[in-house]
mmJSON file of the N, C-alpha and C atoms, coordinates in Angstrom:
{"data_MODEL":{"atom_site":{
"group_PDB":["ATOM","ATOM","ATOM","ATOM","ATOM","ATOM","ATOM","ATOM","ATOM","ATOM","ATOM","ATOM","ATOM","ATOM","ATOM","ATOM","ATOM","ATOM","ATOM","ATOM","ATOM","ATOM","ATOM","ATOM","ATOM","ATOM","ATOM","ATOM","ATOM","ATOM","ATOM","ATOM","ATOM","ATOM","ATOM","ATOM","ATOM","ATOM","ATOM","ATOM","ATOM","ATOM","ATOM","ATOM","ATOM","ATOM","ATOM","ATOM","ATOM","ATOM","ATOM","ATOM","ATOM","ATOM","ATOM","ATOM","ATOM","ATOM","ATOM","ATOM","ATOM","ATOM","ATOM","ATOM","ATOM","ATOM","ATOM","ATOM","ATOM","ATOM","ATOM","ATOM","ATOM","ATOM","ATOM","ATOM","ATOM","ATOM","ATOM","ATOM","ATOM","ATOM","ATOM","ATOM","ATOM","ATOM","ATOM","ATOM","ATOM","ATOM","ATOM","ATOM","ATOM","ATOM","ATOM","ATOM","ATOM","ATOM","ATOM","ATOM","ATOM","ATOM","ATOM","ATOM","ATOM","ATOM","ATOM","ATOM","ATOM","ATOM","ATOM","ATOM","ATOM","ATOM","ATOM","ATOM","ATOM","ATOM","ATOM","ATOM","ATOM","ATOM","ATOM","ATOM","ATOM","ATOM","ATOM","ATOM","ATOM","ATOM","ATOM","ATOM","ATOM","ATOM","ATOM","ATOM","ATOM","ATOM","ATOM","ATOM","ATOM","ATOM","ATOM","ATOM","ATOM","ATOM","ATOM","ATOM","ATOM","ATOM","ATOM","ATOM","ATOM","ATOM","ATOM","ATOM"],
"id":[1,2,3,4,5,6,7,8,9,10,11,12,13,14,15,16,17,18,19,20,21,22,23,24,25,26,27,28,29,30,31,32,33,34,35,36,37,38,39,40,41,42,43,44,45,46,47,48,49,50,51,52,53,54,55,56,57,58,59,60,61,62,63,64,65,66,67,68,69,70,71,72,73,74,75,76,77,78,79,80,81,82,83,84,85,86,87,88,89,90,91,92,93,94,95,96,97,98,99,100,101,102,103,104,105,106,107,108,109,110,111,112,113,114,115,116,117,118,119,120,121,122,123,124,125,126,127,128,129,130,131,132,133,134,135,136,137,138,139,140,141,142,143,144,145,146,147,148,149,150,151,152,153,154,155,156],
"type_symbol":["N","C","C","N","C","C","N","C","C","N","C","C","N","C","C","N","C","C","N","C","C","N","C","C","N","C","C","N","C","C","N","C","C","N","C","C","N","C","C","N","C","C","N","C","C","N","C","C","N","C","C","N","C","C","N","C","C","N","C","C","N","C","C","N","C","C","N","C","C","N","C","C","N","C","C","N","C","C","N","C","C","N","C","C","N","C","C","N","C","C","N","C","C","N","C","C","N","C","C","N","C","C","N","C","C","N","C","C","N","C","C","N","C","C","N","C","C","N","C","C","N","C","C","N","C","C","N","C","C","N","C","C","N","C","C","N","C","C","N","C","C","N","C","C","N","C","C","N","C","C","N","C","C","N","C","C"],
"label_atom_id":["N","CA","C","N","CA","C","N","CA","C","N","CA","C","N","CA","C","N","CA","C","N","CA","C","N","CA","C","N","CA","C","N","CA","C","N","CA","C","N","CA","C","N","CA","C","N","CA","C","N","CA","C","N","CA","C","N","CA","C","N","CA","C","N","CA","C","N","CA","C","N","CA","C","N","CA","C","N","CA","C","N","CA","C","N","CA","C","N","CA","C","N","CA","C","N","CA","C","N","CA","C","N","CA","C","N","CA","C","N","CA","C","N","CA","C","N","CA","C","N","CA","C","N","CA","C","N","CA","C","N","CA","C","N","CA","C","N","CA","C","N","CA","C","N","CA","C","N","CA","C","N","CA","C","N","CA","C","N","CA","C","N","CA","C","N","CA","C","N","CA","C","N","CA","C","N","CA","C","N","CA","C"],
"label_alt_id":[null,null,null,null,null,null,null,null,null,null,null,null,null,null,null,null,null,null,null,null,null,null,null,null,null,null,null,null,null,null,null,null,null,null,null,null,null,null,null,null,null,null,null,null,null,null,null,null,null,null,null,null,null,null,null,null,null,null,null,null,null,null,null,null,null,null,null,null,null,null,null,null,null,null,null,null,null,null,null,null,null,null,null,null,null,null,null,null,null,null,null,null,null,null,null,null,null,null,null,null,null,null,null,null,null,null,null,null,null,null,null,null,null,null,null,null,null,null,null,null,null,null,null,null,null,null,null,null,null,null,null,null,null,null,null,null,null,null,null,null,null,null,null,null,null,null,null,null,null,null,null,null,null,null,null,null],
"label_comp_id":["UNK","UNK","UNK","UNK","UNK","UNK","UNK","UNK","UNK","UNK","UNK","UNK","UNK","UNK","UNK","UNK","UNK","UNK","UNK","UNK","UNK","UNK","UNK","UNK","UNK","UNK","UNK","UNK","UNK","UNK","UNK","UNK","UNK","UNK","UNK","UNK","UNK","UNK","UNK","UNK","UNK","UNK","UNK","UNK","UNK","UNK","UNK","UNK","UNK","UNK","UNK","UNK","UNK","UNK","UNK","UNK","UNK","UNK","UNK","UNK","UNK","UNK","UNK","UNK","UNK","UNK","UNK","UNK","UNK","UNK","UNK","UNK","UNK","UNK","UNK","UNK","UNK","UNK","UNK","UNK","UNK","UNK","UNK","UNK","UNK","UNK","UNK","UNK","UNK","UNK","UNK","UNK","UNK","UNK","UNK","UNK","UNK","UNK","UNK","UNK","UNK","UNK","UNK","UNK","UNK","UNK","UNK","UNK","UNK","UNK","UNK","UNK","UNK","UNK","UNK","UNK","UNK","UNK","UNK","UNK","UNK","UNK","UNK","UNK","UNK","UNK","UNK","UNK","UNK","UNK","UNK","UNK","UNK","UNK","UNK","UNK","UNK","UNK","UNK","UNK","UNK","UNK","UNK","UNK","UNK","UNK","UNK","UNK","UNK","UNK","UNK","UNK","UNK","UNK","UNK","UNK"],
"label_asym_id":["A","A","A","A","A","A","A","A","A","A","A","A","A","A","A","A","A","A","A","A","A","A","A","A","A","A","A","A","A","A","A","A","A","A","A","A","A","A","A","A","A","A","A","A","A","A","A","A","A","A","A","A","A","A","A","A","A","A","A","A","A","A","A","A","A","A","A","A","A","A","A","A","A","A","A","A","A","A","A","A","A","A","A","A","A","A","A","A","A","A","A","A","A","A","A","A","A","A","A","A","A","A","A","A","A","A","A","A","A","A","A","A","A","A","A","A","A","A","A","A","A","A","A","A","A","A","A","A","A","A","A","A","A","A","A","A","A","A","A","A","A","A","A","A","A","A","A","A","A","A","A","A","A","A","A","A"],
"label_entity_id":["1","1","1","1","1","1","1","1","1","1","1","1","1","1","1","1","1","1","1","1","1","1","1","1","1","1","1","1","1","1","1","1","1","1","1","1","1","1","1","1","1","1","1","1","1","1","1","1","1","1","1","1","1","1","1","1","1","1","1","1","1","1","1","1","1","1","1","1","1","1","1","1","1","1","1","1","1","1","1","1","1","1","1","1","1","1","1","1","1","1","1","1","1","1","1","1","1","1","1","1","1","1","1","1","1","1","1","1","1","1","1","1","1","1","1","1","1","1","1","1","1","1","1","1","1","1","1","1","1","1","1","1","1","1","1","1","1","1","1","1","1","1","1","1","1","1","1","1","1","1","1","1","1","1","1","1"],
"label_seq_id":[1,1,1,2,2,2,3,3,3,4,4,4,5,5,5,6,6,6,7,7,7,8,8,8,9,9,9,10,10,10,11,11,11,12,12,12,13,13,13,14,14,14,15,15,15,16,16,16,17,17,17,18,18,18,19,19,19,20,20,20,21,21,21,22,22,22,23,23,23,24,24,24,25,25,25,26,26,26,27,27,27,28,28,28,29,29,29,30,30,30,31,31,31,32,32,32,33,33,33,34,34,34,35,35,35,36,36,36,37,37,37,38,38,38,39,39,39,40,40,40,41,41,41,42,42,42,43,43,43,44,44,44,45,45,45,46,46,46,47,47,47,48,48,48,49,49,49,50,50,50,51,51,51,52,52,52],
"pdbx_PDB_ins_code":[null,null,null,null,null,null,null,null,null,null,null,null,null,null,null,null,null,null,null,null,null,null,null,null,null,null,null,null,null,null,null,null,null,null,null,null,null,null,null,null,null,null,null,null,null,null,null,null,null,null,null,null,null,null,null,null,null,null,null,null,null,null,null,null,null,null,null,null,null,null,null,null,null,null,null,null,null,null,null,null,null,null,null,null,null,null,null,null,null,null,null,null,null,null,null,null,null,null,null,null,null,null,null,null,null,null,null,null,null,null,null,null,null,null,null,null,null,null,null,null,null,null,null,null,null,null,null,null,null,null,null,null,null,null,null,null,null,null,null,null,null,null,null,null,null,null,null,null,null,null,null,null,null,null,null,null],
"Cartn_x":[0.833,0.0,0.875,0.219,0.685,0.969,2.054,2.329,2.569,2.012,1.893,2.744,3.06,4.309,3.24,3.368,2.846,3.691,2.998,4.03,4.314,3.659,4.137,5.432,5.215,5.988,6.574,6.328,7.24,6.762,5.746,4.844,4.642,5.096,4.873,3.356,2.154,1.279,1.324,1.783,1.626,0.742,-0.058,-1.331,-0.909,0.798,0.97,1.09,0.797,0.898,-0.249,-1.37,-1.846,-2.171,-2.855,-2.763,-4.125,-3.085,-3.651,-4.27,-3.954,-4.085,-5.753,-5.644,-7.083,-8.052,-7.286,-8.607,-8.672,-8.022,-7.437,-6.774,-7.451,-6.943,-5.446,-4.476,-3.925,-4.304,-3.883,-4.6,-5.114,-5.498,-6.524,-5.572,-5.787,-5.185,-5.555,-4.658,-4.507,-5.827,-6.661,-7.795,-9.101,-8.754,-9.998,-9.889,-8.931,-9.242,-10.114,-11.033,-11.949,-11.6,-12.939,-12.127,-11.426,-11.962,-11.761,-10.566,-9.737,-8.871,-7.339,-6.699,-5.341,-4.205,-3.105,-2.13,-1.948,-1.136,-1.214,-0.116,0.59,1.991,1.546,1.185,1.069,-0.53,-1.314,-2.901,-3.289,-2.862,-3.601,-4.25,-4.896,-5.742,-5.287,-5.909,-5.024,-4.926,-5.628,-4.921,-3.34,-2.766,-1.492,-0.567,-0.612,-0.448,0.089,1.081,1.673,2.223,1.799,2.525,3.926,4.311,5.424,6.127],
"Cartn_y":[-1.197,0.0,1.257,2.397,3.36,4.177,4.843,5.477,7.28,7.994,9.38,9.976,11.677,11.914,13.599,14.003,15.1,16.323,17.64,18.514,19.239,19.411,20.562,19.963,18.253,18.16,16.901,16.652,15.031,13.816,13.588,12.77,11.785,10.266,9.246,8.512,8.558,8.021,6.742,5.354,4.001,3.049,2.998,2.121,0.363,-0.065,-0.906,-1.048,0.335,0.586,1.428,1.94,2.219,3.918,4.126,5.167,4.979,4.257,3.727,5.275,5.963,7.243,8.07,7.694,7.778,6.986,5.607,4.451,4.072,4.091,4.086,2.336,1.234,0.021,0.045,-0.886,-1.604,-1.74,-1.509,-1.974,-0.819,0.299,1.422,2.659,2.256,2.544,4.087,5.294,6.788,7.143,6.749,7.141,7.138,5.727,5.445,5.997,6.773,7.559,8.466,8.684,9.456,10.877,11.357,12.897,14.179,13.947,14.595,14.261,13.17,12.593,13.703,13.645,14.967,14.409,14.694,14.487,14.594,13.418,13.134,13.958,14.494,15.423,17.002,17.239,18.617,19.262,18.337,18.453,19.369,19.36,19.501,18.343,18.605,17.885,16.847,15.987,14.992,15.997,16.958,17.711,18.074,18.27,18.2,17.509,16.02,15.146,14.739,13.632,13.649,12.62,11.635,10.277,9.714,9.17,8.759,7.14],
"Cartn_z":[0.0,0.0,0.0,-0.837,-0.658,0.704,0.752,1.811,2.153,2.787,2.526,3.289,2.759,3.373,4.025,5.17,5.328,5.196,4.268,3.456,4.212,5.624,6.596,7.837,8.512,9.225,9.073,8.162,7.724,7.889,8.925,9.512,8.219,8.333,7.167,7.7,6.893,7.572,6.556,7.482,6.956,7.169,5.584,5.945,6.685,6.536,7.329,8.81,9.203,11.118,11.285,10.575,10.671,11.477,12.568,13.375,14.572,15.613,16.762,17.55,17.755,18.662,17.825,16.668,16.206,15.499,16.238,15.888,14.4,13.641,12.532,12.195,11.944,11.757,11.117,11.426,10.265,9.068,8.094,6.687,6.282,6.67,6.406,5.192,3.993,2.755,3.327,2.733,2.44,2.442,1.516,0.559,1.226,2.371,3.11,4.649,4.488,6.006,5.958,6.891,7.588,6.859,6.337,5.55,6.902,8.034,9.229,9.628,9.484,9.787,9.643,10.467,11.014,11.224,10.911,10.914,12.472,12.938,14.62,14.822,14.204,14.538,15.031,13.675,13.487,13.135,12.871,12.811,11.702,10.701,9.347,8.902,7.424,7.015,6.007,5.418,4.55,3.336,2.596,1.716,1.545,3.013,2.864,2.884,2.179,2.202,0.826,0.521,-0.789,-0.693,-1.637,-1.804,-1.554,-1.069,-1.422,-2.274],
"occupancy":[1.0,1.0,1.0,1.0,1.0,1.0,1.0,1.0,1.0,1.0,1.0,1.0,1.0,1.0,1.0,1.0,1.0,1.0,1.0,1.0,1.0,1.0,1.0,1.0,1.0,1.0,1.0,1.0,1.0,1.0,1.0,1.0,1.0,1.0,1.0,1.0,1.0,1.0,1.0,1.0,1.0,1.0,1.0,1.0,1.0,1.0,1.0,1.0,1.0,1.0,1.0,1.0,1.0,1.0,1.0,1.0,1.0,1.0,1.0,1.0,1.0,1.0,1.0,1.0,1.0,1.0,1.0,1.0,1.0,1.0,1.0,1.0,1.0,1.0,1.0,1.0,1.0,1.0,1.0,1.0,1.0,1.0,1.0,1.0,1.0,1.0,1.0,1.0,1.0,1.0,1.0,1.0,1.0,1.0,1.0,1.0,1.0,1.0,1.0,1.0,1.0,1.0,1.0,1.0,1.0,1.0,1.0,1.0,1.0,1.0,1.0,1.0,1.0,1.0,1.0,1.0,1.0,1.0,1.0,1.0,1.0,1.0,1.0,1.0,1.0,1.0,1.0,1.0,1.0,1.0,1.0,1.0,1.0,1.0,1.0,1.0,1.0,1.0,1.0,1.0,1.0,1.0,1.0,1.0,1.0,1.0,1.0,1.0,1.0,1.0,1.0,1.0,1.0,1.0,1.0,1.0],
"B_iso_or_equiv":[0.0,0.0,0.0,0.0,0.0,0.0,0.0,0.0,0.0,0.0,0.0,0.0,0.0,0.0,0.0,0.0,0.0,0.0,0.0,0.0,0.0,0.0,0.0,0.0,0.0,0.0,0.0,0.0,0.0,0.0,0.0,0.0,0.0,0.0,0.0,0.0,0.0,0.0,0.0,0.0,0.0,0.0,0.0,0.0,0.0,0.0,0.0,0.0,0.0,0.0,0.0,0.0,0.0,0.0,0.0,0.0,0.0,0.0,0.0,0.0,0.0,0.0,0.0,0.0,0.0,0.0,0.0,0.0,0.0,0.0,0.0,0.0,0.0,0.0,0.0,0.0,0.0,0.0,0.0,0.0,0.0,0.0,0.0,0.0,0.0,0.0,0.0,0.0,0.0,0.0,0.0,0.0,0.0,0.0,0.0,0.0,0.0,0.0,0.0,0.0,0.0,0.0,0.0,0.0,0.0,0.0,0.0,0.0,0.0,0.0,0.0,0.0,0.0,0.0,0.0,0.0,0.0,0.0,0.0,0.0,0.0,0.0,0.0,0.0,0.0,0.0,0.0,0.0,0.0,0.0,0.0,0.0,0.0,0.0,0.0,0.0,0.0,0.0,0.0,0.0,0.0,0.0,0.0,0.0,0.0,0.0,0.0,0.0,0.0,0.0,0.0,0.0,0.0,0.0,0.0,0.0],
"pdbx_formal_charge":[null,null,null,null,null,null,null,null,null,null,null,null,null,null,null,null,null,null,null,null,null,null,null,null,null,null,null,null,null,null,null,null,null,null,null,null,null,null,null,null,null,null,null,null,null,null,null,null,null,null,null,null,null,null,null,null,null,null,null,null,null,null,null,null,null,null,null,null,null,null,null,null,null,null,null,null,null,null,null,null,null,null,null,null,null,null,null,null,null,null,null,null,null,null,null,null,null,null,null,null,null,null,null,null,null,null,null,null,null,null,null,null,null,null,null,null,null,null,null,null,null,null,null,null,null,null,null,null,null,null,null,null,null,null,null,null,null,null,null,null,null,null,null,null,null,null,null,null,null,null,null,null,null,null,null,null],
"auth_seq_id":[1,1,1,2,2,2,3,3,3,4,4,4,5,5,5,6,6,6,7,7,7,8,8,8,9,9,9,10,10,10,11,11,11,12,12,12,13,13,13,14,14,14,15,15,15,16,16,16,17,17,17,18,18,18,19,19,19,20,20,20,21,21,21,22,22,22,23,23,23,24,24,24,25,25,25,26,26,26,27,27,27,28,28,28,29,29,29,30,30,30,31,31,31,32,32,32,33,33,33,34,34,34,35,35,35,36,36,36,37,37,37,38,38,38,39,39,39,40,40,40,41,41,41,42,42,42,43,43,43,44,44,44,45,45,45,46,46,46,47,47,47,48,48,48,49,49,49,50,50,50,51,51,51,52,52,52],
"auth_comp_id":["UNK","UNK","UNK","UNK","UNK","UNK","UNK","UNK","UNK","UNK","UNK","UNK","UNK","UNK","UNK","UNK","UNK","UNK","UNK","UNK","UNK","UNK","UNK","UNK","UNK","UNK","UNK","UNK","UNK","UNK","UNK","UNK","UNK","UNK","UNK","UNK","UNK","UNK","UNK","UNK","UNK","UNK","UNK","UNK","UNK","UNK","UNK","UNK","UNK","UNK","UNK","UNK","UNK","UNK","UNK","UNK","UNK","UNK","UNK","UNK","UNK","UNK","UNK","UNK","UNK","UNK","UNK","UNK","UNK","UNK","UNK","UNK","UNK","UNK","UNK","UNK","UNK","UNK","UNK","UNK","UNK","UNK","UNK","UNK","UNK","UNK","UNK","UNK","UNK","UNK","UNK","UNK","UNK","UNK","UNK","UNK","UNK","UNK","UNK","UNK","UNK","UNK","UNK","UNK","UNK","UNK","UNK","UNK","UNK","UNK","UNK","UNK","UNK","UNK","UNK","UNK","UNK","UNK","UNK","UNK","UNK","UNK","UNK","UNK","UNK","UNK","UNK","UNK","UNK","UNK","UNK","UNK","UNK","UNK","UNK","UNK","UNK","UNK","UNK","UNK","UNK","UNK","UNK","UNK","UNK","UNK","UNK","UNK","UNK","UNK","UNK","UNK","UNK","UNK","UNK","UNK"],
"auth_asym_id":["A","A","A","A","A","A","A","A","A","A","A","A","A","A","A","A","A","A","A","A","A","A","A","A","A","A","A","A","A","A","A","A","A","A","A","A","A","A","A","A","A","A","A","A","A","A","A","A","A","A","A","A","A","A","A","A","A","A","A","A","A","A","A","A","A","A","A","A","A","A","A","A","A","A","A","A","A","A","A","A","A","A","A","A","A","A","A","A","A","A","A","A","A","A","A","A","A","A","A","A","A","A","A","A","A","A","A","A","A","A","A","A","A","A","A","A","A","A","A","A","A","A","A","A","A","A","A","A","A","A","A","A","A","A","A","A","A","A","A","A","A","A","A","A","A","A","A","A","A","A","A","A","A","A","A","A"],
"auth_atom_id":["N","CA","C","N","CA","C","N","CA","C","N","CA","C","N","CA","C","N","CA","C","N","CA","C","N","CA","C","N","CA","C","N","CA","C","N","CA","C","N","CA","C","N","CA","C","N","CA","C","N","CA","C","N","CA","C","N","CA","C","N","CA","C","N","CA","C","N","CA","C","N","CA","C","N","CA","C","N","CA","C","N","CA","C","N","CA","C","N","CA","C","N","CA","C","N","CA","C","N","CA","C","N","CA","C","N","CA","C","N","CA","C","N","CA","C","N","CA","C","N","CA","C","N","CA","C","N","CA","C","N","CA","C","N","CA","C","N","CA","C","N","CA","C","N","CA","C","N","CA","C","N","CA","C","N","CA","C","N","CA","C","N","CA","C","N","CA","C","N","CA","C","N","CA","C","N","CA","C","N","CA","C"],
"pdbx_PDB_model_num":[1,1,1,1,1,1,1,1,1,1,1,1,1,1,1,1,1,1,1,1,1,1,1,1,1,1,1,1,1,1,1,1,1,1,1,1,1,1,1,1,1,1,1,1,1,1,1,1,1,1,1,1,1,1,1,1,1,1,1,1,1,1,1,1,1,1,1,1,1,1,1,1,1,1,1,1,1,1,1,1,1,1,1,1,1,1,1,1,1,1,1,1,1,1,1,1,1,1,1,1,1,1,1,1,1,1,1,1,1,1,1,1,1,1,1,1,1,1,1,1,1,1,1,1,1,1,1,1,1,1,1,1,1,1,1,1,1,1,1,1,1,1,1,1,1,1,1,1,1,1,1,1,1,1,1,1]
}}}
């Protein structure tokens, strides 16, 4: 699975570890996160967000 890079603080969000701190499964691809869903670092939105 793809993996995203956040453009403001570096934050790698990996759909193989998922994001426990917001309930966020294992497995939970870029695309299918919650549109509300924030970068656990720095708390922007997935707009700022960019493949890697």
């Amino acid at each position: 699975m793809q993996k995203y890079v956040c453009d403001v603080c570096g934050y790698v969000y990996d759909p193989a570890q998922g994001d426990d701190k917001a309930g966020i499964q294992v497995g939970t691809a870029f695309a299918d996160l919650p549109a509300d869903w924030v970068c656990p670092e720095c708390g922007v939105g997935k707009d700022s967000f960019s493949p890697i």
